[in-house]
Amino acid sequence: MSETGGVREVKSAARTVELLEVLAARGDRPARLQELADGLGVPRSSMYALLQTLISRGWVRTDVTGSLYGIGIHALLTGTNYLDSDPRVRAARPYLDEASEALGETIHLGRLDGHDVAYLATRESHEYLRTISRVGRRLPAHAGALGKALLAERPDADLPEGPYQVLTPNTHTSREALMADLARTRERGYSVDREEGVAGIAGFGFALRYDAPALDAVSCSVPVARLTPDHEARIVAVMREIRAKLEALIPGGDGSIRWR
């Protein structure tokens, strides 16, 4: 049994969290009982009992036949509370608005979570509207501007061995290629994503250094068809200014709780 901070892991709690994470990762693809039991290595009867408990509490939902399972509405309520209770997300929102108005492009705030970046806030461009908001979703850190800006704040020794997940033909799949990109990121002071995470979209990421190493970053996403050299220079100038404002507003010793 694994341990955390010298305390043995509670197996039933770990299994519950793993199940919720699996269902959340599936998005709009509901799962069947047997595939959940097989995927988590749990007896079918135990998985069924766990699912029924979570259904009764709103964490899992099922279809009218009772054979398909998906993430429940209480996961949304808890996630919304996380965003509402985070003072840094609240402080950043007006500056995301400012950047969006100045550039007319989509602006993101993200936080490093293991090898991924979780999207905490987004201001969508009026020129390019996504049908699904990224807030609450995750993207591999190696494949986007937010993630690469944050990985560049860390030693290359922390990078996992490749090959990495492929999202587009431009995604860095090897550790060596990513390390070279991160070296350029450190040199220029911000990351550049040219259709590495989403085809047709470029991104520019700026780590927020009120933590060391930085956990949060902001980025600007723009369709490559609209990205001229002049517009790119404007994006970098505005986003550098937004980063400076946020770092001044939220210094490392701001008195907020230092969550692990």
CSV table of C-alpha atoms in Angstrom, one decimal:
chain,number,residue,atom,x,y,z
A,1,MET,CA,0.0,0.0,0.0
A,2,SER,CA,1.4,3.4,-0.9
A,3,GLU,CA,2.0,6.2,1.6
A,4,THR,CA,1.6,9.9,1.4
A,5,GLY,CA,3.4,12.0,4.0
A,6,GLY,CA,4.0,8.9,6.1
A,7,VAL,CA,0.3,8.0,6.2
A,8,ARG,CA,-0.9,4.9,4.5
A,9,GLU,CA,-3.2,5.5,1.5
A,10,VAL,CA,-6.9,4.6,2.1
A,11,LYS,CA,-7.6,2.1,-0.6
A,12,SER,CA,-11.4,2.7,-0.9
A,13,ALA,CA,-10.8,6.5,-1.2
A,14,ALA,CA,-8.1,6.0,-3.8
A,15,ARG,CA,-10.4,3.7,-5.8
A,16,THR,CA,-13.2,6.3,-5.7
A,17,VAL,CA,-10.9,9.1,-6.9
A,18,GLU,CA,-9.5,6.9,-9.7
A,19,LEU,CA,-13.0,6.0,-10.8
A,20,LEU,CA,-14.1,9.7,-10.9
A,21,GLU,CA,-10.9,10.6,-12.8
A,22,VAL,CA,-11.6,7.9,-15.4
A,23,LEU,CA,-15.1,9.0,-15.9
A,24,ALA,CA,-14.1,12.7,-16.2
A,25,ALA,CA,-11.4,11.9,-18.7
A,26,ARG,CA,-13.9,10.1,-20.9
A,27,GLY,CA,-15.9,13.3,-21.5
A,28,ASP,CA,-19.0,12.5,-23.5
A,29,ARG,CA,-18.1,8.8,-23.9
A,30,PRO,CA,-20.0,6.9,-21.1
A,31,ALA,CA,-18.5,3.7,-19.7
A,32,ARG,CA,-20.0,0.3,-19.0
A,33,LEU,CA,-19.7,-1.5,-15.7
A,34,GLN,CA,-17.4,-4.2,-17.0
A,35,GLU,CA,-14.9,-1.9,-18.7
A,36,LEU,CA,-14.7,0.2,-15.5
A,37,ALA,CA,-14.1,-2.9,-13.4
A,38,ASP,CA,-11.5,-4.2,-15.9
A,39,GLY,CA,-9.8,-0.8,-16.2
A,40,LEU,CA,-9.4,-0.3,-12.5
A,41,GLY,CA,-8.8,-3.9,-11.6
A,42,VAL,CA,-11.8,-4.1,-9.3
A,43,PRO,CA,-14.3,-7.0,-9.0
A,44,ARG,CA,-17.5,-6.3,-10.9
A,45,SER,CA,-19.6,-6.5,-7.7
A,46,SER,CA,-17.4,-4.0,-5.9
A,47,MET,CA,-17.4,-1.6,-8.8
A,48,TYR,CA,-21.2,-1.8,-9.1
A,49,ALA,CA,-21.6,-1.0,-5.4
A,50,LEU,CA,-19.2,1.9,-5.6
A,51,LEU,CA,-21.1,3.3,-8.7
A,52,GLN,CA,-24.4,3.0,-7.0
A,53,THR,CA,-23.1,4.9,-3.9
A,54,LEU,CA,-21.7,7.7,-6.1
A,55,ILE,CA,-24.9,7.9,-8.2
A,56,SER,CA,-27.0,8.4,-5.0
A,57,ARG,CA,-24.7,11.3,-4.1
A,58,GLY,CA,-24.7,12.9,-7.5
A,59,TRP,CA,-21.0,12.3,-8.3
A,60,VAL,CA,-21.9,9.7,-11.1
A,61,ARG,CA,-24.9,9.6,-13.4
A,62,THR,CA,-26.4,6.7,-15.3
A,63,ASP,CA,-28.7,6.3,-18.3
A,64,VAL,CA,-32.3,5.1,-18.2
A,65,THR,CA,-31.2,1.5,-18.7
A,66,GLY,CA,-28.7,1.7,-15.8
A,67,SER,CA,-25.9,0.3,-18.0
A,68,LEU,CA,-23.9,3.4,-18.9
A,69,TYR,CA,-22.1,5.7,-16.5
A,70,GLY,CA,-20.7,9.2,-16.7
A,71,ILE,CA,-19.4,11.9,-14.4
A,72,GLY,CA,-22.2,13.6,-12.3
A,73,ILE,CA,-23.2,17.1,-11.6
A,74,HIS,CA,-21.5,17.3,-8.2
A,75,ALA,CA,-18.2,17.2,-9.9
A,76,LEU,CA,-19.1,20.5,-11.7
A,77,LEU,CA,-20.3,22.1,-8.4
A,78,THR,CA,-17.0,21.2,-6.7
A,79,GLY,CA,-14.9,22.4,-9.6
A,80,THR,CA,-16.8,25.7,-9.7
A,81,ASN,CA,-16.2,26.1,-6.0
A,82,TYR,CA,-12.5,25.6,-6.6
A,83,LEU,CA,-12.4,28.4,-9.1
A,84,ASP,CA,-14.6,30.7,-7.0
A,85,SER,CA,-12.4,30.2,-3.9
A,86,ASP,CA,-9.0,30.8,-5.5
A,87,PRO,CA,-8.0,34.4,-5.0
A,88,ARG,CA,-5.5,34.3,-7.8
A,89,VAL,CA,-8.1,33.3,-10.3
A,90,ARG,CA,-10.3,36.1,-9.1
A,91,ALA,CA,-7.5,38.6,-9.3
A,92,ALA,CA,-6.6,37.5,-12.8
A,93,ARG,CA,-10.0,37.8,-14.4
A,94,PRO,CA,-10.0,41.6,-15.0
A,95,TYR,CA,-6.6,41.4,-16.7
A,96,LEU,CA,-7.7,38.5,-18.9
A,97,ASP,CA,-10.5,40.9,-20.0
A,98,GLU,CA,-8.0,43.6,-20.6
A,99,ALA,CA,-5.8,41.4,-22.8
A,100,SER,CA,-8.8,40.1,-24.7
A,101,GLU,CA,-10.1,43.6,-25.4
A,102,ALA,CA,-6.7,44.9,-26.4
A,103,LEU,CA,-5.9,42.0,-28.8
A,104,GLY,CA,-9.3,40.6,-29.9
A,105,GLU,CA,-7.9,37.1,-29.3
A,106,THR,CA,-8.6,34.3,-26.9
A,107,ILE,CA,-6.8,34.6,-23.5
A,108,HIS,CA,-6.2,31.7,-21.0
A,109,LEU,CA,-5.1,31.3,-17.4
A,110,GLY,CA,-3.8,27.8,-16.6
A,111,ARG,CA,-2.1,25.9,-13.8
A,112,LEU,CA,0.3,23.1,-14.0
A,113,ASP,CA,-1.1,19.8,-12.7
A,114,GLY,CA,1.5,17.0,-12.9
A,115,HIS,CA,2.3,16.6,-16.6
A,116,ASP,CA,-0.8,18.5,-17.7
A,117,VAL,CA,-2.1,22.1,-17.6
A,118,ALA,CA,-5.6,22.7,-16.3
A,119,TYR,CA,-7.5,25.6,-17.7
A,120,LEU,CA,-8.8,27.9,-14.9
A,121,ALA,CA,-10.2,30.8,-16.9
A,122,THR,CA,-10.7,31.8,-20.6
A,123,ARG,CA,-11.8,34.8,-22.5
A,124,GLU,CA,-12.9,33.8,-25.9
A,125,SER,CA,-12.2,35.8,-29.1
A,126,HIS,CA,-15.2,37.3,-30.8
A,127,GLU,CA,-13.5,36.3,-34.1
A,128,TYR,CA,-13.0,32.7,-33.2
A,129,LEU,CA,-15.5,31.1,-30.9
A,130,ARG,CA,-15.0,27.6,-29.6
A,131,THR,CA,-18.1,25.5,-29.2
A,132,ILE,CA,-16.8,24.0,-25.9
A,133,SER,CA,-15.1,26.1,-23.2
A,134,ARG,CA,-11.6,24.9,-22.1
A,135,VAL,CA,-12.2,25.9,-18.5
A,136,GLY,CA,-11.8,22.8,-16.3
A,137,ARG,CA,-10.2,20.8,-19.1
A,138,ARG,CA,-6.6,19.6,-19.4
A,139,LEU,CA,-3.9,19.6,-22.1
A,140,PRO,CA,-0.5,17.9,-21.9
A,141,ALA,CA,2.0,20.4,-20.8
A,142,HIS,CA,4.4,19.6,-23.7
A,143,ALA,CA,1.9,20.4,-26.3
A,144,GLY,CA,0.8,24.0,-25.6
A,145,ALA,CA,2.0,27.5,-24.8
A,146,LEU,CA,0.8,27.5,-21.2
A,147,GLY,CA,2.5,24.2,-20.4
A,148,LYS,CA,5.7,25.0,-22.2
A,149,ALA,CA,6.0,28.3,-20.4
A,150,LEU,CA,5.7,26.5,-17.1
A,151,LEU,CA,8.0,23.6,-18.0
A,152,ALA,CA,10.7,26.2,-19.0
A,153,GLU,CA,10.7,27.4,-15.3
A,154,ARG,CA,11.9,23.9,-14.3
A,155,PRO,CA,15.0,21.9,-14.9
A,156,ASP,CA,15.0,19.6,-17.9
A,157,ALA,CA,15.8,16.8,-15.5
A,158,ASP,CA,12.2,17.0,-14.4
A,159,LEU,CA,10.9,16.1,-17.8
A,160,PRO,CA,9.5,12.6,-18.3
A,161,GLU,CA,11.0,10.3,-20.8
A,162,GLY,CA,9.4,10.3,-24.2
A,163,PRO,CA,7.8,9.6,-26.5
A,164,TYR,CA,5.1,12.1,-25.7
A,165,GLN,CA,1.4,12.1,-26.7
A,166,VAL,CA,0.8,13.4,-30.3
A,167,LEU,CA,-2.0,15.9,-30.7
A,168,THR,CA,-1.0,17.4,-34.1
A,169,PRO,CA,1.7,16.8,-36.7
A,170,ASN,CA,3.6,19.6,-35.0
A,171,THR,CA,3.6,18.2,-31.4
A,172,HIS,CA,7.0,17.6,-29.9
A,173,THR,CA,7.1,13.9,-29.3
A,174,SER,CA,10.7,13.5,-28.1
A,175,ARG,CA,12.4,14.7,-24.9
A,176,GLU,CA,15.3,16.2,-27.0
A,177,ALA,CA,13.0,18.2,-29.2
A,178,LEU,CA,11.1,19.5,-26.2
A,179,MET,CA,14.3,20.4,-24.4
A,180,ALA,CA,15.5,22.5,-27.4
A,181,ASP,CA,12.1,24.3,-27.5
A,182,LEU,CA,12.3,25.0,-23.7
A,183,ALA,CA,15.8,26.4,-24.1
A,184,ARG,CA,14.5,28.9,-26.7
A,185,THR,CA,11.6,29.7,-24.4
A,186,ARG,CA,14.0,30.6,-21.5
A,187,GLU,CA,16.0,32.8,-23.9
A,188,ARG,CA,13.1,34.8,-25.2
A,189,GLY,CA,11.1,34.8,-21.9
A,190,TYR,CA,7.9,33.3,-23.3
A,191,SER,CA,6.8,30.2,-25.1
A,192,VAL,CA,5.5,29.8,-28.6
A,193,ASP,CA,3.1,27.1,-29.7
A,194,ARG,CA,2.7,26.8,-33.5
A,195,GLU,CA,-0.1,24.4,-34.1
A,196,GLU,CA,1.4,21.9,-31.5
A,197,GLY,CA,-1.8,21.5,-29.4
A,198,VAL,CA,-4.5,22.4,-31.9
A,199,ALA,CA,-4.2,22.5,-35.6
A,200,GLY,CA,-4.6,25.9,-37.1
A,201,ILE,CA,-3.9,27.7,-33.7
A,202,ALA,CA,-0.8,29.4,-32.5
A,203,GLY,CA,-0.2,30.4,-28.9
A,204,PHE,CA,2.1,32.5,-26.8
A,205,GLY,CA,2.6,31.6,-23.1
A,206,PHE,CA,3.9,33.6,-20.2
A,207,ALA,CA,4.7,32.1,-16.8
A,208,LEU,CA,3.5,34.0,-13.7
A,209,ARG,CA,6.5,34.0,-11.4
A,210,TYR,CA,4.8,34.8,-8.1
A,211,ASP,CA,5.6,31.2,-7.2
A,212,ALA,CA,9.0,29.6,-7.6
A,213,PRO,CA,8.9,27.6,-9.7
A,214,ALA,CA,5.8,29.1,-11.4
A,215,LEU,CA,2.6,27.1,-11.2
A,216,ASP,CA,0.3,29.5,-13.2
A,217,ALA,CA,0.6,31.0,-16.7
A,218,VAL,CA,-1.3,33.1,-19.1
A,219,SER,CA,-1.5,32.7,-22.9
A,220,CYS,CA,-2.9,34.2,-26.0
A,221,SER,CA,-4.3,31.9,-28.7
A,222,VAL,CA,-4.8,33.1,-32.3
A,223,PRO,CA,-5.7,31.4,-35.6
A,224,VAL,CA,-2.5,31.1,-37.7
A,225,ALA,CA,-4.4,32.5,-40.7
A,226,ARG,CA,-4.7,35.8,-38.8
A,227,LEU,CA,-1.2,35.9,-37.3
A,228,THR,CA,1.0,38.5,-39.1
A,229,PRO,CA,4.4,39.5,-37.8
A,230,ASP,CA,3.0,42.8,-36.6
A,231,HIS,CA,0.1,41.1,-34.8
A,232,GLU,CA,2.5,38.7,-33.2
A,233,ALA,CA,4.7,41.6,-31.9
A,234,ARG,CA,1.6,43.2,-30.5
A,235,ILE,CA,0.5,40.0,-28.8
A,236,VAL,CA,3.9,39.6,-27.1
A,237,ALA,CA,4.0,43.3,-26.0
A,238,VAL,CA,0.5,43.2,-24.5
A,239,MET,CA,0.9,39.8,-22.8
A,240,ARG,CA,4.2,40.9,-21.3
A,241,GLU,CA,2.4,43.9,-19.8
A,242,ILE,CA,-0.4,41.7,-18.5
A,243,ARG,CA,2.2,39.4,-16.9
A,244,ALA,CA,3.9,42.3,-15.2
A,245,LYS,CA,0.6,43.6,-13.8
A,246,LEU,CA,-0.3,40.2,-12.4
A,247,GLU,CA,3.1,39.6,-10.8
A,248,ALA,CA,2.9,43.0,-9.2
A,249,LEU,CA,-0.7,42.4,-8.0
A,250,ILE,CA,0.0,38.9,-6.7
A,251,PRO,CA,3.5,38.9,-5.1
A,252,GLY,CA,4.8,35.6,-3.6
A,253,GLY,CA,4.1,36.9,-0.1
A,254,ASP,CA,0.5,37.9,-0.7
A,255,GLY,CA,-0.7,36.2,2.4
A,256,SER,CA,-2.8,33.6,0.6
A,257,ILE,CA,-2.8,30.0,1.6
A,258,ARG,CA,0.1,28.1,0.1
A,259,TRP,CA,-1.6,25.0,-1.2
A,260,ARG,CA,0.5,21.9,-2.0
